[in-house]
PDB file of C-alpha atoms and ligand atoms in Angstrom:
ATOM      1  CA  MET A 244     103.542  96.682  89.628  1.00  0.00           C
ATOM      2  CA  ALA A 245     100.393  95.310  88.779  1.00  0.00           C
ATOM      3  CA  SER A 246      97.080  97.500  87.873  1.00  0.00           C
ATOM      4  CA  GLY A 247      95.989  97.630  91.231  1.00  0.00           C
ATOM      5  CA  GLU A 248      98.800  97.590  93.280  1.00  0.00           C
ATOM      6  CA  THR A 249      98.934  99.992  96.349  1.00  0.00           C
ATOM      7  CA  THR A 250     102.333 101.809  96.524  1.00  0.00           C
ATOM      8  CA  SER A 251     102.349 100.782 100.683  1.00  0.00           C
ATOM      9  CA  THR A 252     105.748 100.823 101.717  1.00  0.00           C
ATOM     10  CA  ALA A 253     107.239  98.874 104.418  1.00  0.00           C
ATOM     11  CA  PHE A 254     106.040  95.459 104.359  1.00  0.00           C
ATOM     12  CA  PRO A 255     108.161  93.199 106.226  1.00  0.00           C
ATOM     13  CA  SER A 256     110.637  91.249 104.855  1.00  0.00           C
ATOM     14  CA  PRO A 257     110.230  87.315 105.079  1.00  0.00           C
ATOM     15  CA  GLY A 258     113.037  87.509 107.717  1.00  0.00           C
ATOM     16  CA  GLU A 259     110.290  89.420 109.706  1.00  0.00           C
ATOM     17  CA  ILE A 260     107.847  86.942 108.513  1.00  0.00           C
ATOM     18  CA  GLY A 261     109.380  83.963 110.009  1.00  0.00           C
ATOM     19  CA  HIS A 262     109.719  85.895 113.391  1.00  0.00           C
ATOM     20  CA  PHE A 263     106.033  86.373 113.403  1.00  0.00           C
ATOM     21  CA  TYR A 264     104.752  82.405 112.701  1.00  0.00           C
ATOM     22  CA  ASP A 265     107.252  82.138 115.519  1.00  0.00           C
ATOM     23  CA  ARG A 266     105.867  83.880 117.769  1.00  0.00           C
ATOM     24  CA  THR A 267     102.425  83.697 116.663  1.00  0.00           C
ATOM     25  CA  GLY A 268     102.378  79.702 114.870  1.00  0.00           C
ATOM     26  CA  ARG A 269     101.218  77.856 118.440  1.00  0.00           C
ATOM     27  CA  HIS A 270      98.181  80.156 118.979  1.00  0.00           C
ATOM     28  CA  LEU A 271      96.998  80.562 115.305  1.00  0.00           C
ATOM     29  CA  THR A 272      97.393  76.585 114.814  1.00  0.00           C
ATOM     30  CA  ARG A 273      94.553  76.411 117.910  1.00  0.00           C
ATOM     31  CA  PHE A 274      92.718  79.285 116.897  1.00  0.00           C
ATOM     32  CA  PHE A 275      92.058  78.653 112.668  1.00  0.00           C
ATOM     33  CA  GLY A 276      91.997  74.991 113.806  1.00  0.00           C
ATOM     34  CA  GLY A 277      94.527  72.775 113.081  1.00  0.00           C
ATOM     35  CA  ALA A 278      95.302  74.490 110.010  1.00  0.00           C
ATOM     36  CA  MET A 279      96.209  78.424 109.629  1.00  0.00           C
ATOM     37  CA  HIS A 280      93.530  79.178 106.684  1.00  0.00           C
ATOM     38  CA  TYR A 281      90.251  80.059 106.521  1.00  0.00           C
ATOM     39  CA  GLY A 282      87.475  77.118 106.112  1.00  0.00           C
ATOM     40  CA  TYR A 283      85.132  76.482 103.212  1.00  0.00           C
ATOM     41  CA  TRP A 284      81.310  76.786 103.929  1.00  0.00           C
ATOM     42  CA  THR A 285      79.625  74.840 100.928  1.00  0.00           C
ATOM     43  CA  GLY A 286      76.751  77.613 101.477  1.00  0.00           C
ATOM     44  CA  PRO A 287      74.580  79.995 104.492  1.00  0.00           C
ATOM     45  CA  ASP A 288      73.225  77.243 105.820  1.00  0.00           C
ATOM     46  CA  ASP A 289      76.571  74.990 106.268  1.00  0.00           C
ATOM     47  CA  ASP A 290      76.960  75.208 109.834  1.00  0.00           C
ATOM     48  CA  SER A 291      80.160  72.808 110.214  1.00  0.00           C
ATOM     49  CA  SER A 292      83.156  74.160 112.774  1.00  0.00           C
ATOM     50  CA  LEU A 293      86.083  75.435 111.504  1.00  0.00           C
ATOM     51  CA  GLU A 294      87.822  72.518 112.234  1.00  0.00           C
ATOM     52  CA  GLU A 295      85.284  70.955 109.573  1.00  0.00           C
ATOM     53  CA  ALA A 296      85.349  73.851 107.236  1.00  0.00           C
ATOM     54  CA  SER A 297      89.782  74.131 106.494  1.00  0.00           C
ATOM     55  CA  GLU A 298      89.834  70.487 106.019  1.00  0.00           C
ATOM     56  CA  ARG A 299      87.734  70.933 103.597  1.00  0.00           C
ATOM     57  CA  PHE A 300      89.510  73.489 102.029  1.00  0.00           C
ATOM     58  CA  THR A 301      92.504  72.052 102.431  1.00  0.00           C
ATOM     59  CA  ASP A 302      89.987  68.466 100.438  1.00  0.00           C
ATOM     60  CA  LEU A 303      89.352  71.435  97.575  1.00  0.00           C
ATOM     61  CA  MET A 304      92.987  72.401  96.966  1.00  0.00           C
ATOM     62  CA  ALA A 305      93.831  68.922  96.876  1.00  0.00           C
ATOM     63  CA  GLU A 306      91.918  67.683  94.350  1.00  0.00           C
ATOM     64  CA  LYS A 307      92.569  70.868  91.977  1.00  0.00           C
ATOM     65  CA  LEU A 308      95.803  69.363  91.986  1.00  0.00           C
ATOM     66  CA  GLY A 309      94.585  65.915  90.555  1.00  0.00           C
ATOM     67  CA  VAL A 310      97.323  64.280  91.386  1.00  0.00           C
ATOM     68  CA  ALA A 311      97.750  60.500  92.970  1.00  0.00           C
ATOM     69  CA  GLY A 312     100.999  59.422  94.722  1.00  0.00           C
ATOM     70  CA  GLY A 313     103.916  62.068  92.803  1.00  0.00           C
ATOM     71  CA  ARG A 314     106.113  64.386  94.680  1.00  0.00           C
ATOM     72  CA  ILE A 315     104.503  67.775  96.568  1.00  0.00           C
ATOM     73  CA  LEU A 316     105.767  70.968  97.559  1.00  0.00           C
ATOM     74  CA  ASP A 317     103.579  72.472 100.455  1.00  0.00           C
ATOM     75  CA  LEU A 318     104.971  76.460  99.833  1.00  0.00           C
ATOM     76  CA  GLY A 319     104.645  78.293 103.098  1.00  0.00           C
ATOM     77  CA  CYS A 320     103.523  74.760 105.239  1.00  0.00           C
ATOM     78  CA  GLY A 321     102.675  76.406 108.464  1.00  0.00           C
ATOM     79  CA  THR A 322     102.575  74.241 111.012  1.00  0.00           C
ATOM     80  CA  GLY A 323     102.606  70.915 108.831  1.00  0.00           C
ATOM     81  CA  GLU A 324      98.403  70.258 109.230  1.00  0.00           C
ATOM     82  CA  PRO A 325      97.586  70.565 105.301  1.00  0.00           C
ATOM     83  CA  ALA A 326     100.926  69.125 104.488  1.00  0.00           C
ATOM     84  CA  ILE A 327     100.217  66.202 106.160  1.00  0.00           C
ATOM     85  CA  ARG A 328      96.570  65.456 105.093  1.00  0.00           C
ATOM     86  CA  VAL A 329      97.240  66.113 101.973  1.00  0.00           C
ATOM     87  CA  ALA A 330     100.034  63.053 102.338  1.00  0.00           C
ATOM     88  CA  ARG A 331      97.597  61.077 103.360  1.00  0.00           C
ATOM     89  CA  THR A 332      94.768  62.101 100.900  1.00  0.00           C
ATOM     90  CA  THR A 333      96.726  62.208  97.395  1.00  0.00           C
ATOM     91  CA  GLY A 334      99.177  59.029  98.652  1.00  0.00           C
ATOM     92  CA  ALA A 335     101.856  62.003  97.684  1.00  0.00           C
ATOM     93  CA  GLU A 336     105.311  62.714  99.057  1.00  0.00           C
ATOM     94  CA  VAL A 337     105.331  66.176 100.388  1.00  0.00           C
ATOM     95  CA  ILE A 338     107.353  68.733 101.165  1.00  0.00           C
ATOM     96  CA  GLY A 339     106.999  71.867 103.175  1.00  0.00           C
ATOM     97  CA  ILE A 340     109.061  74.634 103.685  1.00  0.00           C
ATOM     98  CA  SER A 341     108.800  78.098 105.453  1.00  0.00           C
ATOM     99  CA  VAL A 342     109.986  80.742 106.462  1.00  0.00           C
ATOM    100  CA  SER A 343     109.969  80.009 110.045  1.00  0.00           C
ATOM    101  CA  ALA A 344     111.925  77.729 111.897  1.00  0.00           C
ATOM    102  CA  GLU A 345     109.260  76.846 114.448  1.00  0.00           C
ATOM    103  CA  ASP A 346     106.976  75.691 112.044  1.00  0.00           C
ATOM    104  CA  VAL A 347     109.030  73.460 110.826  1.00  0.00           C
ATOM    105  CA  ARG A 348     110.224  72.023 114.002  1.00  0.00           C
ATOM    106  CA  THR A 349     106.000  71.861 114.919  1.00  0.00           C
ATOM    107  CA  ALA A 350     105.379  70.206 111.766  1.00  0.00           C
ATOM    108  CA  THR A 351     108.375  68.014 111.644  1.00  0.00           C
ATOM    109  CA  ALA A 352     106.979  66.762 114.815  1.00  0.00           C
ATOM    110  CA  ARG A 353     103.340  66.354 114.031  1.00  0.00           C
ATOM    111  CA  ALA A 354     104.554  64.169 110.774  1.00  0.00           C
ATOM    112  CA  ALA A 355     106.414  62.074 113.140  1.00  0.00           C
ATOM    113  CA  ALA A 356     103.778  61.613 115.599  1.00  0.00           C
ATOM    114  CA  ALA A 357     101.309  60.752 112.335  1.00  0.00           C
ATOM    115  CA  GLY A 358     103.456  58.036 111.012  1.00  0.00           C
ATOM    116  CA  LEU A 359     104.418  59.807 108.006  1.00  0.00           C
ATOM    117  CA  ALA A 360     108.363  61.057 108.805  1.00  0.00           C
ATOM    118  CA  GLU A 361     109.399  59.271 105.996  1.00  0.00           C
ATOM    119  CA  ARG A 362     107.067  60.452 103.443  1.00  0.00           C
ATOM    120  CA  VAL A 363     106.184  64.149 104.587  1.00  0.00           C
ATOM    121  CA  ARG A 364     109.410  66.207 105.245  1.00  0.00           C
ATOM    122  CA  PHE A 365     109.724  70.227 106.412  1.00  0.00           C
ATOM    123  CA  GLU A 366     112.631  72.611 105.707  1.00  0.00           C
ATOM    124  CA  VAL A 367     113.401  75.893 106.180  1.00  0.00           C
ATOM    125  CA  ALA A 368     113.833  78.071 102.933  1.00  0.00           C
ATOM    126  CA  ASP A 369     112.335  80.825 101.858  1.00  0.00           C
ATOM    127  CA  ALA A 370     109.601  80.650  98.697  1.00  0.00           C
ATOM    128  CA  MET A 371     111.090  83.114  96.041  1.00  0.00           C
ATOM    129  CA  ALA A 372     114.548  80.499  96.138  1.00  0.00           C
ATOM    130  CA  PRO A 373     113.299  77.178  96.522  1.00  0.00           C
ATOM    131  CA  PRO A 374     115.907  74.973  97.260  1.00  0.00           C
ATOM    132  CA  PHE A 375     115.227  72.700  94.662  1.00  0.00           C
ATOM    133  CA  PRO A 376     116.027  70.652  90.883  1.00  0.00           C
ATOM    134  CA  THR A 377     114.390  72.139  88.012  1.00  0.00           C
ATOM    135  CA  ASP A 378     111.484  69.691  87.264  1.00  0.00           C
ATOM    136  CA  SER A 379     111.306  67.731  90.754  1.00  0.00           C
ATOM    137  CA  PHE A 380     107.989  68.341  91.544  1.00  0.00           C
ATOM    138  CA  ASP A 381     104.381  67.313  90.223  1.00  0.00           C
ATOM    139  CA  ALA A 382     102.528  69.749  92.047  1.00  0.00           C
ATOM    140  CA  VAL A 383     102.826  72.809  94.099  1.00  0.00           C
ATOM    141  CA  LEU A 384      99.826  74.269  96.979  1.00  0.00           C
ATOM    142  CA  ALA A 385     100.464  77.607  98.323  1.00  0.00           C
ATOM    143  CA  LEU A 386      97.384  77.359 100.749  1.00  0.00           C
ATOM    144  CA  GLU A 387      97.177  81.086 102.305  1.00  0.00           C
ATOM    145  CA  SER A 388     101.247  81.097 101.358  1.00  0.00           C
ATOM    146  CA  MET A 389     101.652  84.318  98.387  1.00  0.00           C
ATOM    147  CA  GLY A 390      99.946  87.433 100.402  1.00  0.00           C
ATOM    148  CA  HIS A 391     103.163  87.118 102.795  1.00  0.00           C
ATOM    149  CA  MET A 392     105.479  87.057  99.533  1.00  0.00           C
ATOM    150  CA  PRO A 393     107.374  90.365  98.202  1.00  0.00           C
ATOM    151  CA  ASP A 394     107.091  88.959  94.507  1.00  0.00           C
ATOM    152  CA  ARG A 395     104.568  87.224  93.344  1.00  0.00           C
ATOM    153  CA  ALA A 396     105.703  87.040  90.051  1.00  0.00           C
ATOM    154  CA  ARG A 397     109.030  85.729  90.939  1.00  0.00           C
ATOM    155  CA  VAL A 398     107.437  83.302  93.281  1.00  0.00           C
ATOM    156  CA  LEU A 399     105.682  81.861  89.860  1.00  0.00           C
ATOM    157  CA  ALA A 400     108.195  81.781  88.486  1.00  0.00           C
ATOM    158  CA  GLU A 401     110.109  79.859  90.420  1.00  0.00           C
ATOM    159  CA  ILE A 402     107.313  77.142  90.673  1.00  0.00           C
ATOM    160  CA  ALA A 403     107.357  76.927  86.962  1.00  0.00           C
ATOM    161  CA  ARG A 404     110.958  76.267  87.351  1.00  0.00           C
ATOM    162  CA  VAL A 405     110.097  72.927  89.589  1.00  0.00           C
ATOM    163  CA  LEU A 406     107.348  71.753  88.528  1.00  0.00           C
ATOM    164  CA  ARG A 407     107.781  69.239  86.053  1.00  0.00           C
ATOM    165  CA  PRO A 408     106.521  69.741  82.513  1.00  0.00           C
ATOM    166  CA  GLY A 409     102.482  68.893  83.214  1.00  0.00           C
ATOM    167  CA  GLY A 410     102.656  69.258  86.835  1.00  0.00           C
ATOM    168  CA  ARG A 411     100.086  71.744  88.547  1.00  0.00           C
ATOM    169  CA  LEU A 412      99.247  74.420  90.837  1.00  0.00           C
ATOM    170  CA  ALA A 413      96.954  75.175  93.355  1.00  0.00           C
ATOM    171  CA  PHE A 414      97.446  78.301  95.633  1.00  0.00           C
ATOM    172  CA  CYS A 415      94.162  80.531  97.007  1.00  0.00           C
ATOM    173  CA  GLU A 416      95.536  83.564  99.123  1.00  0.00           C
ATOM    174  CA  ALA A 417      93.170  86.930  99.008  1.00  0.00           C
ATOM    175  CA  PHE A 418      92.810  90.150  96.228  1.00  0.00           C
ATOM    176  CA  ARG A 419      91.995  93.370  96.316  1.00  0.00           C
ATOM    177  CA  LYS A 420      88.162  93.748  96.155  1.00  0.00           C
ATOM    178  CA  ALA A 421      87.076  97.164  96.535  1.00  0.00           C
ATOM    179  CA  THR A 422      88.791 101.084  95.709  1.00  0.00           C
ATOM    180  CA  LEU A 423      88.313 102.975  99.013  1.00  0.00           C
ATOM    181  CA  SER A 424      88.793 106.611 100.619  1.00  0.00           C
ATOM    182  CA  PRO A 425      92.599 107.291 102.154  1.00  0.00           C
ATOM    183  CA  GLU A 426      91.604 107.096 105.585  1.00  0.00           C
ATOM    184  CA  ALA A 427      89.291 103.659 104.325  1.00  0.00           C
ATOM    185  CA  GLU A 428      92.201 102.302 102.630  1.00  0.00           C
ATOM    186  CA  ARG A 429      94.847 102.090 105.348  1.00  0.00           C
ATOM    187  CA  ALA A 430      92.570 101.136 108.413  1.00  0.00           C
ATOM    188  CA  ALA A 431      91.943  98.444 106.319  1.00  0.00           C
ATOM    189  CA  ARG A 432      95.380  98.048 104.538  1.00  0.00           C
ATOM    190  CA  ALA A 433      96.629  98.071 108.712  1.00  0.00           C
ATOM    191  CA  VAL A 434      94.580  94.698 108.926  1.00  0.00           C
ATOM    192  CA  PHE A 435      96.824  93.068 106.485  1.00  0.00           C
ATOM    193  CA  ASP A 436     100.051  94.353 107.727  1.00  0.00           C
ATOM    194  CA  ALA A 437      99.167  93.544 111.076  1.00  0.00           C
ATOM    195  CA  TRP A 438      99.344  89.988 109.430  1.00  0.00           C
ATOM    196  CA  MET A 439     102.417  90.641 108.151  1.00  0.00           C
ATOM    197  CA  GLY A 440     101.300  90.428 104.342  1.00  0.00           C
ATOM    198  CA  GLY A 441     104.179  91.270 102.105  1.00  0.00           C
ATOM    199  CA  SER A 442     102.614  91.489  99.168  1.00  0.00           C
ATOM    200  CA  PRO A 443     100.201  94.089  98.258  1.00  0.00           C
ATOM    201  CA  LEU A 444      96.382  92.869  97.661  1.00  0.00           C
ATOM    202  CA  ILE A 445      95.818  92.620  93.745  1.00  0.00           C
ATOM    203  CA  PRO A 446      92.928  92.820  91.483  1.00  0.00           C
ATOM    204  CA  ILE A 447      91.699  89.776  90.342  1.00  0.00           C
ATOM    205  CA  GLU A 448      92.405  90.577  86.526  1.00  0.00           C
ATOM    206  CA  ASP A 449      95.836  90.729  87.160  1.00  0.00           C
ATOM    207  CA  TYR A 450      96.344  87.154  88.010  1.00  0.00           C
ATOM    208  CA  PRO A 451      95.671  85.823  84.141  1.00  0.00           C
ATOM    209  CA  PRO A 452      98.330  88.078  83.384  1.00  0.00           C
ATOM    210  CA  LEU A 453     100.582  87.681  86.192  1.00  0.00           C
ATOM    211  CA  VAL A 454     100.250  83.352  85.940  1.00  0.00           C
ATOM    212  CA  ARG A 455     100.662  83.387  82.511  1.00  0.00           C
ATOM    213  CA  GLY A 456     103.692  85.595  82.810  1.00  0.00           C
ATOM    214  CA  ALA A 457     105.239  83.280  84.333  1.00  0.00           C
ATOM    215  CA  GLY A 458     104.828  80.454  81.543  1.00  0.00           C
ATOM    216  CA  LEU A 459     101.831  78.171  83.813  1.00  0.00           C
ATOM    217  CA  GLU A 460      99.161  77.241  81.478  1.00  0.00           C
ATOM    218  CA  LEU A 461      95.968  79.323  83.500  1.00  0.00           C
ATOM    219  CA  ASP A 462      92.900  76.528  84.275  1.00  0.00           C
ATOM    220  CA  GLU A 463      91.103  79.016  86.616  1.00  0.00           C
ATOM    221  CA  VAL A 464      90.595  81.640  88.745  1.00  0.00           C
ATOM    222  CA  VAL A 465      87.446  81.054  91.305  1.00  0.00           C
ATOM    223  CA  ASP A 466      86.259  84.038  93.898  1.00  0.00           C
ATOM    224  CA  VAL A 467      84.734  82.189  96.724  1.00  0.00           C
ATOM    225  CA  SER A 468      84.555  85.315  98.368  1.00  0.00           C
ATOM    226  CA  VAL A 469      81.197  83.705 100.091  1.00  0.00           C
ATOM    227  CA  ASN A 470      82.613  80.480 101.001  1.00  0.00           C
ATOM    228  CA  ILE A 471      85.055  81.766 103.061  1.00  0.00           C
ATOM    229  CA  GLN A 472      83.341  84.278 104.791  1.00  0.00           C
ATOM    230  CA  LYS A 473      82.840  82.799 108.026  1.00  0.00           C
ATOM    231  CA  THR A 474      85.963  81.992 109.604  1.00  0.00           C
ATOM    232  CA  GLN A 475      86.333  85.641 110.735  1.00  0.00           C
ATOM    233  CA  ALA A 476      83.484  85.825 113.023  1.00  0.00           C
ATOM    234  CA  HIS A 477      85.086  82.150 114.459  1.00  0.00           C
ATOM    235  CA  LEU A 478      88.201  83.504 114.861  1.00  0.00           C
ATOM    236  CA  MET A 479      87.181  86.422 115.901  1.00  0.00           C
ATOM    237  CA  GLU A 480      85.313  84.492 118.680  1.00  0.00           C
ATOM    238  CA  ARG A 481      88.161  82.682 119.533  1.00  0.00           C
ATOM    239  CA  MET A 482      91.091  85.525 119.027  1.00  0.00           C
ATOM    240  CA  ARG A 483      89.189  87.530 121.936  1.00  0.00           C
ATOM    241  CA  ALA A 484      88.668  85.226 124.246  1.00  0.00           C
ATOM    242  CA  GLY A 485      92.671  84.619 124.102  1.00  0.00           C
ATOM    243  CA  LEU A 486      93.488  87.806 124.622  1.00  0.00           C
ATOM    244  CA  ASP A 487      90.679  88.054 127.548  1.00  0.00           C
ATOM    245  CA  GLU A 488      91.813  84.643 129.313  1.00  0.00           C
ATOM    246  CA  ASP A 489      95.422  83.760 127.624  1.00  0.00           C
ATOM    247  CA  PRO A 490      98.073  85.337 129.370  1.00  0.00           C
ATOM    248  CA  GLU A 491     100.585  84.316 126.933  1.00  0.00           C
ATOM    249  CA  PHE A 492      98.408  85.837 123.866  1.00  0.00           C
ATOM    250  CA  PRO A 493     101.316  87.225 121.779  1.00  0.00           C
ATOM    251  CA  PRO A 494     101.282  90.882 121.566  1.00  0.00           C
ATOM    252  CA  ASP A 495     101.328  90.975 117.400  1.00  0.00           C
ATOM    253  CA  LEU A 496      98.174  89.008 117.596  1.00  0.00           C
ATOM    254  CA  ALA A 497      96.461  91.853 120.624  1.00  0.00           C
ATOM    255  CA  ARG A 498      97.821  94.104 117.301  1.00  0.00           C
ATOM    256  CA  VAL A 499      95.920  92.855 115.011  1.00  0.00           C
ATOM    257  CA  MET A 500      93.151  92.877 116.880  1.00  0.00           C
ATOM    258  CA  GLN A 501      93.531  96.165 117.253  1.00  0.00           C
ATOM    259  CA  ALA A 502      94.023  97.060 113.562  1.00  0.00           C
ATOM    260  CA  GLN A 503      90.600  94.763 113.195  1.00  0.00           C
ATOM    261  CA  ARG A 504      88.900  97.285 115.947  1.00  0.00           C
ATOM    262  CA  ASP A 505      90.372 100.525 113.952  1.00  0.00           C
ATOM    263  CA  VAL A 506      88.786  99.563 110.881  1.00  0.00           C
ATOM    264  CA  LEU A 507      84.895  99.548 112.159  1.00  0.00           C
ATOM    265  CA  PRO A 508      84.501 103.215 111.765  1.00  0.00           C
ATOM    266  CA  PHE A 509      84.856 102.420 107.623  1.00  0.00           C
ATOM    267  CA  ARG A 510      82.287  99.112 108.140  1.00  0.00           C
ATOM    268  CA  ASP A 511      79.795 101.260 106.073  1.00  0.00           C
ATOM    269  CA  GLU A 512      81.530 101.642 103.431  1.00  0.00           C
ATOM    270  CA  ILE A 513      83.664  98.335 103.185  1.00  0.00           C
ATOM    271  CA  VAL A 514      80.530  97.002 103.017  1.00  0.00           C
ATOM    272  CA  ALA A 515      78.985  99.991  99.977  1.00  0.00           C
ATOM    273  CA  GLN A 516      81.746  98.792  97.770  1.00  0.00           C
ATOM    274  CA  GLY A 517      81.337  94.967  98.133  1.00  0.00           C
ATOM    275  CA  GLY A 518      84.106  94.067 101.218  1.00  0.00           C
ATOM    276  CA  TYR A 519      87.867  95.464 100.554  1.00  0.00           C
ATOM    277  CA  GLY A 520      89.594  92.076 100.609  1.00  0.00           C
ATOM    278  CA  GLY A 521      88.184  89.239  98.725  1.00  0.00           C
ATOM    279  CA  TYR A 522      89.687  85.675  98.436  1.00  0.00           C
ATOM    280  CA  LEU A 523      90.073  83.327  95.112  1.00  0.00           C
ATOM    281  CA  VAL A 524      91.933  79.872  93.936  1.00  0.00           C
ATOM    282  CA  VAL A 525      93.949  79.939  91.535  1.00  0.00           C
ATOM    283  CA  THR A 526      94.698  76.390  89.477  1.00  0.00           C
ATOM    284  CA  ALA A 527      97.450  76.083  86.591  1.00  0.00           C
ATOM    285  CA  HIS A 528      99.590  73.533  85.298  1.00  0.00           C
ATOM    286  CA  LEU A 529     103.440  73.933  83.267  1.00  0.00           C
ATOM    287  CA  PRO A 530     102.785  73.366  78.988  1.00  0.00           C
ATOM    288  CA  ALA A 531     104.114  69.539  78.868  1.00  0.00           C
TER     289      ALA A 531
HETATM  290  C1  SAM B 640      99.354  81.830 106.978  1.00  0.00           C
HETATM  291  S1  SAM B 640      99.864  80.476 107.153  1.00  0.00           S
HETATM  292  C2  SAM B 640      99.063  79.290 106.367  1.00  0.00           C
HETATM  293  C3  SAM B 640     100.101  78.314 106.438  1.00  0.00           C
HETATM  294  C4  SAM B 640      99.723  76.319 105.359  1.00  0.00           C
HETATM  295  N1  SAM B 640      99.757  76.955 104.262  1.00  0.00           N
HETATM  296  C5  SAM B 640      97.757  76.374 106.124  1.00  0.00           C
HETATM  297  O1  SAM B 640      97.554  76.330 105.689  1.00  0.00           O
HETATM  298  O2  SAM B 640      98.206  75.946 107.696  1.00  0.00           O
HETATM  299  C6  SAM B 640     101.234  81.490 106.041  1.00  0.00           C
HETATM  300  C7  SAM B 640     102.631  80.366 105.734  1.00  0.00           C
HETATM  301  O3  SAM B 640     103.537  80.968 105.135  1.00  0.00           O
HETATM  302  C8  SAM B 640     105.225  81.425 105.377  1.00  0.00           C
HETATM  303  N2  SAM B 640     105.805  82.253 104.584  1.00  0.00           N
HETATM  304  C9  SAM B 640     105.475  83.764 104.362  1.00  0.00           C
HETATM  305  N3  SAM B 640     106.187  84.209 103.855  1.00  0.00           N
HETATM  306  C10 SAM B 640     107.071  82.590 102.826  1.00  0.00           C
HETATM  307  C11 SAM B 640     108.986  82.290 102.490  1.00  0.00           C
HETATM  308  N4  SAM B 640     109.117  83.863 101.214  1.00  0.00           N
HETATM  309  N5  SAM B 640     108.940  81.495 101.806  1.00  0.00           N
HETATM  310  C12 SAM B 640     108.582  80.720 102.393  1.00  0.00           C
HETATM  311  N6  SAM B 640     107.129  80.509 103.527  1.00  0.00           N
HETATM  312  C13 SAM B 640     106.666  81.605 103.441  1.00  0.00           C
HETATM  313  C14 SAM B 640     104.830  81.118 106.827  1.00  0.00           C
HETATM  314  O4  SAM B 640     106.235  81.268 107.403  1.00  0.00           O
HETATM  315  C15 SAM B 640     103.658  80.195 107.277  1.00  0.00           C
HETATM  316  O5  SAM B 640     103.782  79.800 107.567  1.00  0.00           O
END
């Protein structure tokens, strides 16, 4: 266990996480504005919509991969928007995997509707045991999916295995920022639990040894917490409206909303500590 990991138990299994997305993916795709990840704003004056900020984040991650053509593996592909966008911007063939069968169905239909069925494919598979040969991808992308995977070291080792020498990795996810009082810690963690975070949050300084431990060479770890900050307000506004107006609003997401409310009494403490969760982007490559 890395130094900052919590000892919280009962993390959901990949199967349970898959079912969560089966039940919520349609709604989440709408709330997040096409993909299912945070937006990236350039600064406080940037008043982009969540849709624009989300697309900007996908493009930024694709740029970090630095590929033109080739074959990209999208780990935790969601409903396919990032894979389709990355295929368009890089010219690459993209294979996306998810533990949610519903994700894969939706993503496959979206790729077909985009006229990209030949170049963008999806399948149900666990990123901790990706069913691909060694040295078979030029790049791996994991957009906000690794926090669901119970064993990051294993995922990174599998990424190193499927990458060709010189192949590149870019991933983004939440990291652990503050140490809180036990009550505040429980409430803050409960939000991640409600989102089915299958993996403990770890501090930013744990990433370099984790990445290098998998045999990858680290390029950079960037704290983008300030850039993604506006996501929460946009998302909660949409989810609140969904909860009020949509009779099919998924109970899983109602639990997320409740966990968000339960954390409010600890807000001052969390703010004083600089926030519970930060957000980072990591890039690395397999030595040539
Ligand atoms: C927050 S969504 C992000 C989806 C997509 N990357 C995007 O940005 O729109 C997390 C995704 O990771 C997938 N996932 C979670 N655990 C996984 C695992 N062990 N293997 C493969 N996919 C997984 C989920 O099914 C879901 O599609």
